[in-house]
mmCIF file of C-alpha atoms in Angstrom:
data_model
loop_
_atom_site.group_PDB
_atom_site.id
_atom_site.type_symbol
_atom_site.label_atom_id
_atom_site.label_comp_id
_atom_site.label_asym_id
_atom_site.label_seq_id
_atom_site.Cartn_x
_atom_site.Cartn_y
_atom_site.Cartn_z
ATOM 1 C CA MET V 853 -0.247 0.163 -0.334
ATOM 2 C CA LYS V 854 1.334 3.195 -0.901
ATOM 3 C CA THR V 855 0.577 6.481 0.688
ATOM 4 C CA SER V 856 0.599 10.095 -0.965
ATOM 5 C CA GLU V 857 -1.416 13.060 0.954
ATOM 6 C CA ILE V 858 -2.713 14.157 -2.583
ATOM 7 C CA ILE V 859 -3.375 11.865 -6.211
ATOM 8 C CA ILE V 860 -3.955 12.811 -9.951
ATOM 9 C CA ILE V 861 -4.834 10.649 -12.078
ATOM 10 C CA GLY V 862 -4.344 11.625 -15.316
ATOM 11 C CA ALA V 863 -1.389 13.477 -16.017
ATOM 12 C CA GLY V 864 -2.506 15.836 -19.103
ATOM 13 C CA PRO V 865 -2.488 19.476 -19.136
ATOM 14 C CA ALA V 866 -5.051 19.256 -15.731
ATOM 15 C CA GLY V 867 -3.354 16.826 -13.971
ATOM 16 C CA LEU V 868 0.190 18.082 -14.772
ATOM 17 C CA LEU V 869 -1.168 22.185 -13.506
ATOM 18 C CA SER V 870 -2.615 19.966 -10.525
ATOM 19 C CA ALA V 871 0.681 17.984 -10.048
ATOM 20 C CA TYR V 872 2.543 21.911 -10.489
ATOM 21 C CA ALA V 873 0.726 23.270 -8.380
ATOM 22 C CA ALA V 874 0.069 21.232 -5.296
ATOM 23 C CA GLY V 875 4.058 20.323 -5.398
ATOM 24 C CA ALA V 876 5.516 17.806 -2.822
ATOM 25 C CA LYS V 877 2.112 15.787 -1.589
ATOM 26 C CA ALA V 878 1.378 15.570 -5.011
ATOM 27 C CA LEU V 879 1.598 11.462 -6.891
ATOM 28 C CA VAL V 880 0.275 11.551 -9.939
ATOM 29 C CA LEU V 881 -0.710 8.289 -12.202
ATOM 30 C CA GLU V 882 -0.451 7.409 -15.291
ATOM 31 C CA SER V 883 -2.311 4.874 -17.142
ATOM 32 C CA ASN V 884 0.151 5.734 -20.145
ATOM 33 C CA PRO V 885 4.158 5.489 -19.874
ATOM 34 C CA PHE V 886 4.523 8.811 -20.899
ATOM 35 C CA ALA V 887 2.844 11.507 -19.809
ATOM 36 C CA GLY V 888 0.629 14.059 -22.484
ATOM 37 C CA LYS V 889 -0.186 11.682 -24.829
ATOM 38 C CA LYS V 890 -3.229 12.870 -25.926
ATOM 39 C CA LEU V 891 -1.456 16.997 -25.489
ATOM 40 C CA LEU V 892 0.982 15.288 -27.874
ATOM 41 C CA LEU V 893 -1.652 15.149 -30.363
ATOM 42 C CA SER V 894 -3.511 18.729 -30.181
ATOM 43 C CA GLY V 895 -2.690 21.323 -33.261
ATOM 44 C CA SER V 896 -1.703 18.037 -35.461
ATOM 45 C CA GLY V 897 1.609 18.084 -33.087
ATOM 46 C CA GLN V 898 2.035 22.006 -33.325
ATOM 47 C CA CYS V 899 -0.113 22.430 -29.663
ATOM 48 C CA ASN V 900 -2.602 26.081 -29.569
ATOM 49 C CA PHE V 901 -2.207 25.666 -25.860
ATOM 50 C CA SER V 902 -3.938 28.810 -25.559
ATOM 51 C CA ASN V 903 -5.005 32.702 -27.103
ATOM 52 C CA SER V 904 -4.293 36.861 -26.329
ATOM 53 C CA LEU V 905 -7.695 37.567 -25.776
ATOM 54 C CA SER V 906 -9.104 39.233 -22.835
ATOM 55 C CA LYS V 907 -10.188 37.914 -19.406
ATOM 56 C CA GLU V 908 -13.877 38.939 -20.241
ATOM 57 C CA SER V 909 -13.625 38.151 -23.799
ATOM 58 C CA PHE V 910 -12.107 34.736 -23.376
ATOM 59 C CA LEU V 911 -14.721 34.279 -20.569
ATOM 60 C CA LYS V 912 -17.896 35.351 -23.148
ATOM 61 C CA GLU V 913 -16.905 32.565 -25.848
ATOM 62 C CA LEU V 914 -17.576 30.256 -23.230
ATOM 63 C CA ARG V 915 -21.525 31.046 -23.019
ATOM 64 C CA GLU V 916 -23.071 29.729 -20.912
ATOM 65 C CA ALA V 917 -20.278 28.167 -18.322
ATOM 66 C CA SER V 918 -17.911 31.452 -18.265
ATOM 67 C CA HIS V 919 -19.205 32.616 -14.879
ATOM 68 C CA TYR V 920 -18.809 29.015 -13.250
ATOM 69 C CA LEU V 921 -15.357 29.465 -15.356
ATOM 70 C CA LYS V 922 -14.423 32.621 -14.386
ATOM 71 C CA PRO V 923 -12.325 31.820 -10.642
ATOM 72 C CA ALA V 924 -10.357 28.999 -12.576
ATOM 73 C CA LEU V 925 -8.665 31.368 -14.996
ATOM 74 C CA TYR V 926 -8.315 34.355 -13.011
ATOM 75 C CA ALA V 927 -6.702 32.082 -10.390
ATOM 76 C CA PHE V 928 -4.657 30.614 -13.679
ATOM 77 C CA ASP V 929 -4.826 32.844 -16.707
ATOM 78 C CA GLN V 930 -2.862 32.806 -20.121
ATOM 79 C CA GLN V 931 -0.565 35.171 -18.994
ATOM 80 C CA ALA V 932 0.770 32.869 -15.900
ATOM 81 C CA PHE V 933 0.525 30.061 -18.403
ATOM 82 C CA CYS V 934 2.838 31.599 -21.214
ATOM 83 C CA GLN V 935 5.666 32.509 -18.140
ATOM 84 C CA LEU V 936 5.288 29.364 -16.688
ATOM 85 C CA LEU V 937 6.409 28.090 -20.397
ATOM 86 C CA GLN V 938 9.022 30.542 -20.944
ATOM 87 C CA GLN V 939 10.598 30.083 -17.771
ATOM 88 C CA HIS V 940 10.634 26.321 -18.010
ATOM 89 C CA ASP V 941 12.344 26.227 -21.378
ATOM 90 C CA CYS V 942 9.462 26.573 -24.419
ATOM 91 C CA SER V 943 9.213 29.710 -25.225
ATOM 92 C CA TRP V 944 6.176 31.474 -27.530
ATOM 93 C CA GLU V 945 4.593 33.228 -30.637
ATOM 94 C CA GLU V 946 1.295 34.481 -31.608
ATOM 95 C CA ALA V 947 -0.538 33.880 -34.678
ATOM 96 C CA ASP V 948 -3.515 32.871 -36.827
ATOM 97 C CA GLU V 949 -5.968 35.985 -34.895
ATOM 98 C CA HIS V 950 -4.259 35.131 -30.963
ATOM 99 C CA LYS V 951 -3.980 31.454 -31.556
ATOM 100 C CA LEU V 952 0.105 30.548 -28.868
ATOM 101 C CA PHE V 953 1.857 28.126 -29.934
ATOM 102 C CA PRO V 954 5.072 27.297 -28.675
ATOM 103 C CA VAL V 955 7.733 28.507 -31.158
ATOM 104 C CA SER V 956 9.120 24.896 -31.614
ATOM 105 C CA ARG V 957 5.113 24.263 -32.990
ATOM 106 C CA GLN V 958 5.786 21.152 -31.601
ATOM 107 C CA SER V 959 3.517 20.347 -28.502
ATOM 108 C CA ALA V 960 6.951 18.208 -26.453
ATOM 109 C CA SER V 961 7.737 21.490 -26.269
ATOM 110 C CA VAL V 962 4.590 22.163 -23.332
ATOM 111 C CA ARG V 963 4.121 19.093 -22.603
ATOM 112 C CA ASP V 964 7.927 18.697 -21.614
ATOM 113 C CA ALA V 965 7.625 21.949 -19.516
ATOM 114 C CA LEU V 966 5.064 21.301 -17.892
ATOM 115 C CA LEU V 967 6.849 17.989 -16.311
ATOM 116 C CA LYS V 968 10.070 19.584 -15.712
ATOM 117 C CA ALA V 969 7.218 22.376 -13.914
ATOM 118 C CA ALA V 970 5.842 20.094 -11.753
ATOM 119 C CA LYS V 971 8.985 17.738 -10.734
ATOM 120 C CA GLU V 972 10.273 20.762 -9.967
ATOM 121 C CA ARG V 973 8.188 21.847 -7.592
ATOM 122 C CA GLY V 974 8.436 18.008 -6.011
ATOM 123 C CA ALA V 975 5.284 16.465 -7.365
ATOM 124 C CA SER V 976 5.784 12.547 -8.523
ATOM 125 C CA PHE V 977 4.812 10.190 -11.121
ATOM 126 C CA GLU V 978 4.520 6.856 -11.741
ATOM 127 C CA TYR V 979 3.568 5.807 -15.375
ATOM 128 C CA GLY V 980 1.577 2.501 -16.863
ATOM 129 C CA ARG V 981 -0.795 2.726 -13.838
ATOM 130 C CA LYS V 982 -4.271 2.018 -15.515
ATOM 131 C CA VAL V 983 -6.880 2.922 -11.737
ATOM 132 C CA THR V 984 -10.145 0.265 -12.049
ATOM 133 C CA LYS V 985 -11.958 1.635 -8.771
ATOM 134 C CA VAL V 986 -12.429 4.150 -6.345
ATOM 135 C CA THR V 987 -13.295 4.384 -3.046
ATOM 136 C CA ARG V 988 -14.259 6.787 -0.147
ATOM 137 C CA ARG V 989 -12.628 5.092 2.877
ATOM 138 C CA ARG V 990 -15.081 5.547 5.916
ATOM 139 C CA SER V 991 -12.550 7.242 8.144
ATOM 140 C CA GLY V 992 -11.984 9.919 5.049
ATOM 141 C CA GLY V 993 -9.415 10.024 2.657
ATOM 142 C CA PHE V 994 -9.224 7.460 -0.682
ATOM 143 C CA GLN V 995 -8.320 4.212 -2.092
ATOM 144 C CA ILE V 996 -7.295 3.221 -5.358
ATOM 145 C CA LEU V 997 -6.324 0.166 -7.032
ATOM 146 C CA ALA V 998 -3.816 0.756 -10.025
ATOM 147 C CA GLU V 999 -3.023 -2.543 -11.733
ATOM 148 C CA ASP V 1000 -1.564 -4.601 -8.839
ATOM 149 C CA GLU V 1001 -0.840 -1.896 -6.125
ATOM 150 C CA SER V 1002 -2.858 -0.352 -4.108
ATOM 151 C CA TYR V 1003 -2.813 3.299 -3.624
ATOM 152 C CA GLU V 1004 -4.389 5.564 -0.275
ATOM 153 C CA CYS V 1005 -4.783 9.236 -0.098
ATOM 154 C CA GLU V 1006 -6.220 12.281 1.683
ATOM 155 C CA LYS V 1007 -7.204 14.471 -1.080
ATOM 156 C CA MET V 1008 -7.854 12.654 -4.330
ATOM 157 C CA ILE V 1009 -8.380 14.600 -7.912
ATOM 158 C CA LEU V 1010 -9.080 13.612 -11.590
ATOM 159 C CA ALA V 1011 -7.832 14.897 -14.723
ATOM 160 C CA GLY V 1012 -8.431 11.671 -16.871
ATOM 161 C CA GLY V 1013 -10.187 14.260 -19.671
ATOM 162 C CA GLY V 1014 -13.352 13.792 -21.214
ATOM 163 C CA GLN V 1015 -13.929 10.624 -23.550
ATOM 164 C CA SER V 1016 -12.425 11.841 -27.039
ATOM 165 C CA TRP V 1017 -9.490 10.903 -28.221
ATOM 166 C CA PRO V 1018 -10.369 7.420 -25.862
ATOM 167 C CA GLN V 1019 -6.954 5.725 -27.341
ATOM 168 C CA THR V 1020 -4.899 8.357 -25.823
ATOM 169 C CA GLY V 1021 -6.438 7.515 -22.750
ATOM 170 C CA SER V 1022 -9.066 9.843 -21.836
ATOM 171 C CA ASP V 1023 -11.412 6.695 -22.651
ATOM 172 C CA GLY V 1024 -14.317 8.047 -19.913
ATOM 173 C CA SER V 1025 -12.625 5.938 -17.502
ATOM 174 C CA SER V 1026 -12.736 9.143 -14.955
ATOM 175 C CA TYR V 1027 -16.722 9.342 -15.518
ATOM 176 C CA ARG V 1028 -17.336 5.807 -13.699
ATOM 177 C CA PHE V 1029 -15.271 6.914 -11.095
ATOM 178 C CA ALA V 1030 -17.147 9.701 -9.700
ATOM 179 C CA ARG V 1031 -20.325 8.170 -10.683
ATOM 180 C CA SER V 1032 -18.953 5.276 -7.977
ATOM 181 C CA LEU V 1033 -18.787 8.535 -5.822
ATOM 182 C CA GLY V 1034 -21.954 9.899 -5.871
ATOM 183 C CA HIS V 1035 -22.065 12.214 -9.554
ATOM 184 C CA LYS V 1036 -25.152 12.912 -11.291
ATOM 185 C CA ILE V 1037 -22.732 12.305 -15.125
ATOM 186 C CA ILE V 1038 -24.484 14.126 -18.057
ATOM 187 C CA ASN V 1039 -23.761 11.927 -20.815
ATOM 188 C CA PRO V 1040 -21.431 12.912 -22.921
ATOM 189 C CA ARG V 1041 -21.450 14.052 -26.066
ATOM 190 C CA PRO V 1042 -18.788 14.540 -29.308
ATOM 191 C CA SER V 1043 -17.828 18.267 -29.327
ATOM 192 C CA LEU V 1044 -15.035 20.100 -32.055
ATOM 193 C CA ALA V 1045 -15.749 17.561 -34.324
ATOM 194 C CA SER V 1046 -16.756 17.720 -38.470
ATOM 195 C CA VAL V 1047 -20.492 16.719 -39.459
ATOM 196 C CA GLU V 1048 -20.964 14.109 -42.157
ATOM 197 C CA LEU V 1049 -24.394 15.422 -44.173
ATOM 198 C CA ASP V 1050 -26.812 13.493 -45.702
ATOM 199 C CA LEU V 1051 -26.273 12.131 -48.897
ATOM 200 C CA ASN V 1052 -28.519 14.886 -50.854
ATOM 201 C CA THR V 1053 -27.933 17.351 -49.379
ATOM 202 C CA ARG V 1054 -24.681 17.560 -49.343
ATOM 203 C CA LEU V 1055 -22.065 19.456 -51.528
ATOM 204 C CA GLY V 1056 -18.975 16.894 -51.808
ATOM 205 C CA GLU V 1057 -17.494 18.254 -55.374
ATOM 206 C CA CYS V 1058 -16.614 21.836 -52.749
ATOM 207 C CA SER V 1059 -14.039 19.446 -50.861
ATOM 208 C CA GLY V 1060 -11.588 21.708 -49.266
ATOM 209 C CA LEU V 1061 -13.432 24.881 -50.159
ATOM 210 C CA SER V 1062 -13.166 27.086 -47.195
ATOM 211 C CA LEU V 1063 -15.730 30.221 -46.597
ATOM 212 C CA LYS V 1064 -15.057 33.264 -44.667
ATOM 213 C CA ASN V 1065 -17.063 34.301 -41.893
ATOM 214 C CA ILE V 1066 -19.962 32.644 -42.308
ATOM 215 C CA LYS V 1067 -23.121 33.411 -40.576
ATOM 216 C CA ILE V 1068 -25.266 29.965 -39.545
ATOM 217 C CA CYS V 1069 -28.642 29.078 -38.015
ATOM 218 C CA MET V 1070 -29.206 26.106 -36.613
ATOM 219 C CA CYS V 1071 -32.279 23.720 -35.423
ATOM 220 C CA THR V 1072 -31.472 21.598 -32.226
ATOM 221 C CA ASP V 1073 -32.582 19.887 -30.000
ATOM 222 C CA GLN V 1074 -32.197 23.415 -27.931
ATOM 223 C CA GLY V 1075 -34.137 25.585 -29.881
ATOM 224 C CA ARG V 1076 -32.368 27.985 -32.859
ATOM 225 C CA ILE V 1077 -28.779 28.373 -32.959
ATOM 226 C CA HIS V 1078 -27.638 31.436 -34.395
ATOM 227 C CA ASP V 1079 -23.829 31.801 -34.705
ATOM 228 C CA GLN V 1080 -21.173 33.479 -37.580
ATOM 229 C CA GLY V 1081 -17.767 31.652 -38.432
ATOM 230 C CA ASP V 1082 -15.041 30.376 -41.463
ATOM 231 C CA LEU V 1083 -16.612 27.048 -42.502
ATOM 232 C CA LEU V 1084 -15.061 24.122 -44.633
ATOM 233 C CA PHE V 1085 -16.774 22.181 -47.294
ATOM 234 C CA THR V 1086 -15.667 18.299 -46.311
ATOM 235 C CA HIS V 1087 -16.142 15.828 -48.833
ATOM 236 C CA LYS V 1088 -18.561 14.355 -46.703
ATOM 237 C CA GLY V 1089 -20.294 16.913 -44.877
ATOM 238 C CA LEU V 1090 -18.573 20.395 -43.781
ATOM 239 C CA SER V 1091 -16.481 21.215 -40.745
ATOM 240 C CA GLY V 1092 -14.721 25.099 -39.798
ATOM 241 C CA PRO V 1093 -14.225 26.298 -36.452
ATOM 242 C CA VAL V 1094 -18.350 27.343 -36.523
ATOM 243 C CA ILE V 1095 -19.143 23.758 -37.132
ATOM 244 C CA LEU V 1096 -16.748 22.274 -34.380
ATOM 245 C CA ASN V 1097 -17.725 25.350 -32.082
ATOM 246 C CA ASN V 1098 -21.919 24.019 -32.157
ATOM 247 C CA SER V 1099 -21.462 20.550 -33.025
ATOM 248 C CA TYR V 1100 -22.089 19.612 -29.512
ATOM 249 C CA LEU V 1101 -25.710 20.565 -29.633
ATOM 250 C CA MET V 1102 -25.839 18.486 -33.187
ATOM 251 C CA SER V 1103 -26.926 14.798 -33.615
ATOM 252 C CA ARG V 1104 -28.447 13.391 -36.580
ATOM 253 C CA GLY V 1105 -31.387 15.508 -38.475
ATOM 254 C CA THR V 1106 -30.450 18.457 -36.913
ATOM 255 C CA ARG V 1107 -31.006 20.720 -40.003
ATOM 256 C CA ILE V 1108 -28.034 23.937 -40.560
ATOM 257 C CA GLY V 1109 -28.863 26.624 -42.524
ATOM 258 C CA LEU V 1110 -25.679 29.442 -43.863
ATOM 259 C CA ALA V 1111 -26.477 32.712 -45.528
ATOM 260 C CA LEU V 1112 -23.794 32.061 -48.555
ATOM 261 C CA VAL V 1113 -24.311 35.734 -49.573
ATOM 262 C CA GLU V 1114 -26.359 38.648 -47.609
ATOM 263 C CA ASP V 1115 -29.947 40.021 -49.227
ATOM 264 C CA ALA V 1116 -29.798 37.850 -51.495
ATOM 265 C CA HIS V 1117 -32.635 38.299 -53.225
ATOM 266 C CA GLU V 1118 -31.744 42.392 -54.137
ATOM 267 C CA ALA V 1119 -28.409 40.857 -54.869
ATOM 268 C CA LEU V 1120 -29.978 38.871 -57.713
ATOM 269 C CA SER V 1121 -31.967 41.380 -58.748
ATOM 270 C CA ASP V 1122 -29.371 44.119 -58.699
ATOM 271 C CA LEU V 1123 -27.412 41.684 -61.195
ATOM 272 C CA ILE V 1124 -29.915 41.440 -63.457
ATOM 273 C CA LYS V 1125 -30.817 44.461 -64.127
ATOM 274 C CA ARG V 1126 -26.790 46.099 -64.779
ATOM 275 C CA ASP V 1127 -26.373 42.764 -67.366
ATOM 276 C CA PRO V 1128 -29.070 41.325 -68.372
ATOM 277 C CA ARG V 1129 -27.772 39.884 -71.316
ATOM 278 C CA LYS V 1130 -24.889 37.612 -68.813
ATOM 279 C CA GLN V 1131 -24.930 34.128 -68.423
ATOM 280 C CA LEU V 1132 -26.219 32.804 -64.863
ATOM 281 C CA ASN V 1133 -22.852 30.625 -63.953
ATOM 282 C CA ASN V 1134 -20.870 34.585 -64.763
ATOM 283 C CA ALA V 1135 -22.840 36.362 -63.530
ATOM 284 C CA LEU V 1136 -23.141 34.747 -59.782
ATOM 285 C CA LYS V 1137 -18.940 35.071 -59.653
ATOM 286 C CA GLN V 1138 -19.616 38.839 -58.554
ATOM 287 C CA LEU V 1139 -21.419 37.759 -55.368
ATOM 288 C CA ASN V 1140 -17.769 36.156 -54.080
ATOM 289 C CA LEU V 1141 -18.976 33.056 -54.701
ATOM 290 C CA SER V 1142 -16.466 30.438 -56.104
ATOM 291 C CA ASP V 1143 -16.409 28.859 -59.723
ATOM 292 C CA CYS V 1144 -16.698 24.565 -58.056
ATOM 293 C CA LEU V 1145 -19.349 25.956 -55.710
ATOM 294 C CA ILE V 1146 -21.970 27.742 -57.995
ATOM 295 C CA SER V 1147 -21.474 24.885 -60.374
ATOM 296 C CA ALA V 1148 -22.836 22.500 -56.900
ATOM 297 C CA ILE V 1149 -25.385 25.113 -56.310
ATOM 298 C CA LEU V 1150 -26.827 24.798 -59.942
ATOM 299 C CA HIS V 1151 -26.967 22.018 -60.396
ATOM 300 C CA ARG V 1152 -28.202 21.182 -56.585
ATOM 301 C CA LEU V 1153 -31.342 23.640 -57.858
ATOM 302 C CA GLY V 1154 -31.513 22.067 -61.306
ATOM 303 C CA LEU V 1155 -30.316 25.180 -62.996
ATOM 304 C CA ASP V 1156 -28.888 26.037 -65.832
ATOM 305 C CA GLY V 1157 -25.824 28.470 -66.218
ATOM 306 C CA SER V 1158 -25.619 30.159 -69.196
ATOM 307 C CA GLN V 1159 -28.777 30.808 -69.092
ATOM 308 C CA VAL V 1160 -29.251 34.214 -69.797
ATOM 309 C CA LEU V 1161 -30.302 36.537 -67.260
ATOM 310 C CA ALA V 1162 -32.506 38.478 -68.830
ATOM 311 C CA VAL V 1163 -34.045 34.452 -69.554
ATOM 312 C CA ILE V 1164 -34.586 32.750 -66.169
ATOM 313 C CA LYS V 1165 -37.954 32.369 -64.898
ATOM 314 C CA ALA V 1166 -39.154 34.207 -61.832
ATOM 315 C CA ALA V 1167 -39.989 29.910 -59.540
ATOM 316 C CA ASP V 1168 -36.121 29.890 -60.949
ATOM 317 C CA ARG V 1169 -34.829 33.155 -59.429
ATOM 318 C CA LYS V 1170 -36.709 32.645 -56.309
ATOM 319 C CA LEU V 1171 -34.822 29.541 -55.886
ATOM 320 C CA LEU V 1172 -32.135 30.670 -56.276
ATOM 321 C CA ALA V 1173 -32.408 33.422 -53.905
ATOM 322 C CA ASN V 1174 -33.542 31.383 -50.935
ATOM 323 C CA PHE V 1175 -30.861 28.611 -51.851
ATOM 324 C CA LEU V 1176 -28.226 31.539 -51.271
ATOM 325 C CA GLN V 1177 -29.662 33.373 -48.229
ATOM 326 C CA ASN V 1178 -30.516 30.304 -46.340
ATOM 327 C CA ALA V 1179 -29.281 26.955 -48.389
ATOM 328 C CA VAL V 1180 -30.296 24.376 -46.115
ATOM 329 C CA PHE V 1181 -27.988 21.116 -44.752
ATOM 330 C CA SER V 1182 -29.310 18.286 -42.838
ATOM 331 C CA VAL V 1183 -26.953 16.434 -40.401
ATOM 332 C CA LYS V 1184 -26.554 12.759 -41.225
ATOM 333 C CA LYS V 1185 -23.563 12.159 -37.914
ATOM 334 C CA VAL V 1186 -21.200 13.667 -35.726
ATOM 335 C CA GLU V 1187 -17.927 12.996 -35.979
ATOM 336 C CA SER V 1188 -17.342 9.575 -33.118
ATOM 337 C CA PHE V 1189 -15.186 10.341 -30.056
ATOM 338 C CA ASP V 1190 -12.437 8.108 -31.684
ATOM 339 C CA THR V 1191 -11.600 11.060 -33.702
ATOM 340 C CA CYS V 1192 -13.040 14.079 -32.267
ATOM 341 C CA MET V 1193 -11.228 16.913 -30.396
ATOM 342 C CA ALA V 1194 -12.494 17.293 -27.320
ATOM 343 C CA SER V 1195 -16.198 16.663 -25.068
ATOM 344 C CA SER V 1196 -18.584 17.743 -23.995
ATOM 345 C CA GLY V 1197 -21.211 16.481 -21.300
ATOM 346 C CA GLY V 1198 -19.565 15.250 -17.761
ATOM 347 C CA ILE V 1199 -19.954 16.070 -14.359
ATOM 348 C CA ASP V 1200 -23.142 18.812 -13.262
ATOM 349 C CA LEU V 1201 -20.867 22.220 -13.116
ATOM 350 C CA LYS V 1202 -23.584 21.858 -9.663
ATOM 351 C CA GLU V 1203 -22.610 20.095 -7.805
ATOM 352 C CA ILE V 1204 -18.647 21.347 -8.050
ATOM 353 C CA ASN V 1205 -17.859 24.575 -5.765
ATOM 354 C CA SER V 1206 -16.203 26.817 -9.077
ATOM 355 C CA ARG V 1207 -14.635 28.143 -6.398
ATOM 356 C CA ASN V 1208 -12.268 25.443 -5.374
ATOM 357 C CA LEU V 1209 -13.768 22.822 -7.641
ATOM 358 C CA GLU V 1210 -14.041 20.633 -4.797
ATOM 359 C CA SER V 1211 -16.793 18.409 -4.406
ATOM 360 C CA ARG V 1212 -19.924 19.168 -3.295
ATOM 361 C CA ALA V 1213 -21.215 15.064 -3.268
ATOM 362 C CA CYS V 1214 -17.762 14.437 -2.026
ATOM 363 C CA PRO V 1215 -15.251 16.538 0.059
ATOM 364 C CA GLY V 1216 -11.375 15.787 -0.833
ATOM 365 C CA LEU V 1217 -12.559 14.652 -4.195
ATOM 366 C CA TYR V 1218 -11.391 17.855 -6.885
ATOM 367 C CA ILE V 1219 -12.632 17.431 -10.033
ATOM 368 C CA THR V 1220 -10.957 19.524 -13.592
ATOM 369 C CA GLY V 1221 -10.865 19.614 -16.985
ATOM 370 C CA GLU V 1222 -12.450 17.929 -19.914
ATOM 371 C CA MET V 1223 -14.382 15.917 -17.197
ATOM 372 C CA LEU V 1224 -16.156 19.214 -16.502
ATOM 373 C CA ASN V 1225 -19.580 19.756 -18.464
ATOM 374 C CA TYR V 1226 -18.347 22.725 -20.197
ATOM 375 C CA HIS V 1227 -17.582 23.266 -24.171
ATOM 376 C CA ALA V 1228 -15.485 25.524 -24.663
ATOM 377 C CA PRO V 1229 -14.482 26.648 -28.887
ATOM 378 C CA THR V 1230 -11.320 25.961 -30.703
ATOM 379 C CA GLY V 1231 -8.852 28.525 -30.978
ATOM 380 C CA GLY V 1232 -7.019 27.294 -27.435
ATOM 381 C CA PHE V 1233 -9.472 27.596 -25.643
ATOM 382 C CA ASN V 1234 -9.112 23.775 -24.318
ATOM 383 C CA ILE V 1235 -5.883 23.134 -22.839
ATOM 384 C CA GLN V 1236 -6.039 26.340 -20.966
ATOM 385 C CA LEU V 1237 -9.095 26.177 -19.513
ATOM 386 C CA ALA V 1238 -7.581 22.486 -17.877
ATOM 387 C CA ALA V 1239 -4.692 24.045 -17.232
ATOM 388 C CA SER V 1240 -6.514 26.468 -15.329
ATOM 389 C CA THR V 1241 -8.626 24.263 -13.217
ATOM 390 C CA GLY V 1242 -6.079 22.466 -12.943
ATOM 391 C CA TYR V 1243 -3.811 24.475 -11.042
ATOM 392 C CA LEU V 1244 -6.810 25.442 -8.956
ATOM 393 C CA ALA V 1245 -8.009 22.009 -7.857
ATOM 394 C CA GLY V 1246 -4.522 21.667 -7.444
ATOM 395 C CA LEU V 1247 -3.534 24.494 -4.956
ATOM 396 C CA SER V 1248 -7.230 23.857 -3.404
ATOM 397 C CA ALA V 1249 -6.355 20.263 -2.326
ATOM 398 C CA ALA V 1250 -2.861 21.566 -1.057
ATOM 399 C CA SER V 1251 -4.061 24.147 1.088
ATOM 400 C CA ARG V 1252 -6.885 22.450 2.509
ATOM 401 C CA ASN V 1253 -6.537 21.119 5.345
ATOM 402 C CA ALA V 1254 -7.448 16.559 5.577
#
């Protein structure tokens, strides 16, 4: 039986920052043979670890979870994250609209810096320790079984991640541990995921086409949702930030409307008045539509692109304008946990004290990162929040009397 005052389950960014904050009081158990396996894959290996938005702007992007996550972000914000990395041989730079990356553009630089920082503070690590069971001791504290080893601790931090990329270790097992200790788990769903569209609505011929700052409207179980951002057509569906950031609200049958042209009825009428003898496919280029998109739209609507504007039937003009203003697509399925970037759902925020991330149902238990039921967009938010919640949990556990 091994003992430690604080045991942290998981050595991703949340676990590493928990270990850094708790210092010599902490022992980290990691199922993989090394720390940060999922972190190493983030951003295609380049690791967009945070962003340079103001704290107020950062929180605003978190929607309904903004108030809850404020204490964690203020405990360890983007500047603190950057300073910690810089102090441990990981220089960083800003690129691509506020996104922060290591200068090396290698995720290992971030992982190594965080691991070094935690070890310098005295935290211990054991690898290849897959936790199979956690129980609450009658006398207080916890007992943990990991492979053929047993551990006891006074306080425990769950930092095992959500359910995305289960091959990296974030396989949802930490939800099971939390449930066994009295917590309700809100059904996890893929998040930051691309969507596959029904065959009759997809525009596969436009695969690879990116549209900037497109307005979308979705009909979801939560009601009608409006958003705006960059969008990418894929061979079988849609992706890009505006889709990824809202995918946790989508499911089979969700309808997505794209505003390809603002005020399309008026814009199309102006084209006809200005140059009635111009061919339709050439005229539509003046609405900032690409050749492949024009061809795909006309094919989908069954319209002849070679006809001149003056002879287009009123019904066809209306059909085209309606589509340009609100092109509707139907979701066949959302990308699975195996390949999506994150998961939503998890532990109900009402059950965890936002000021210290301690469980209300099980004192001495702390919950971090993606295990909590919040959603964050692309652009460095998720790793920053894992770090922030991990730091606050580790600091709180270390300062709380057993």
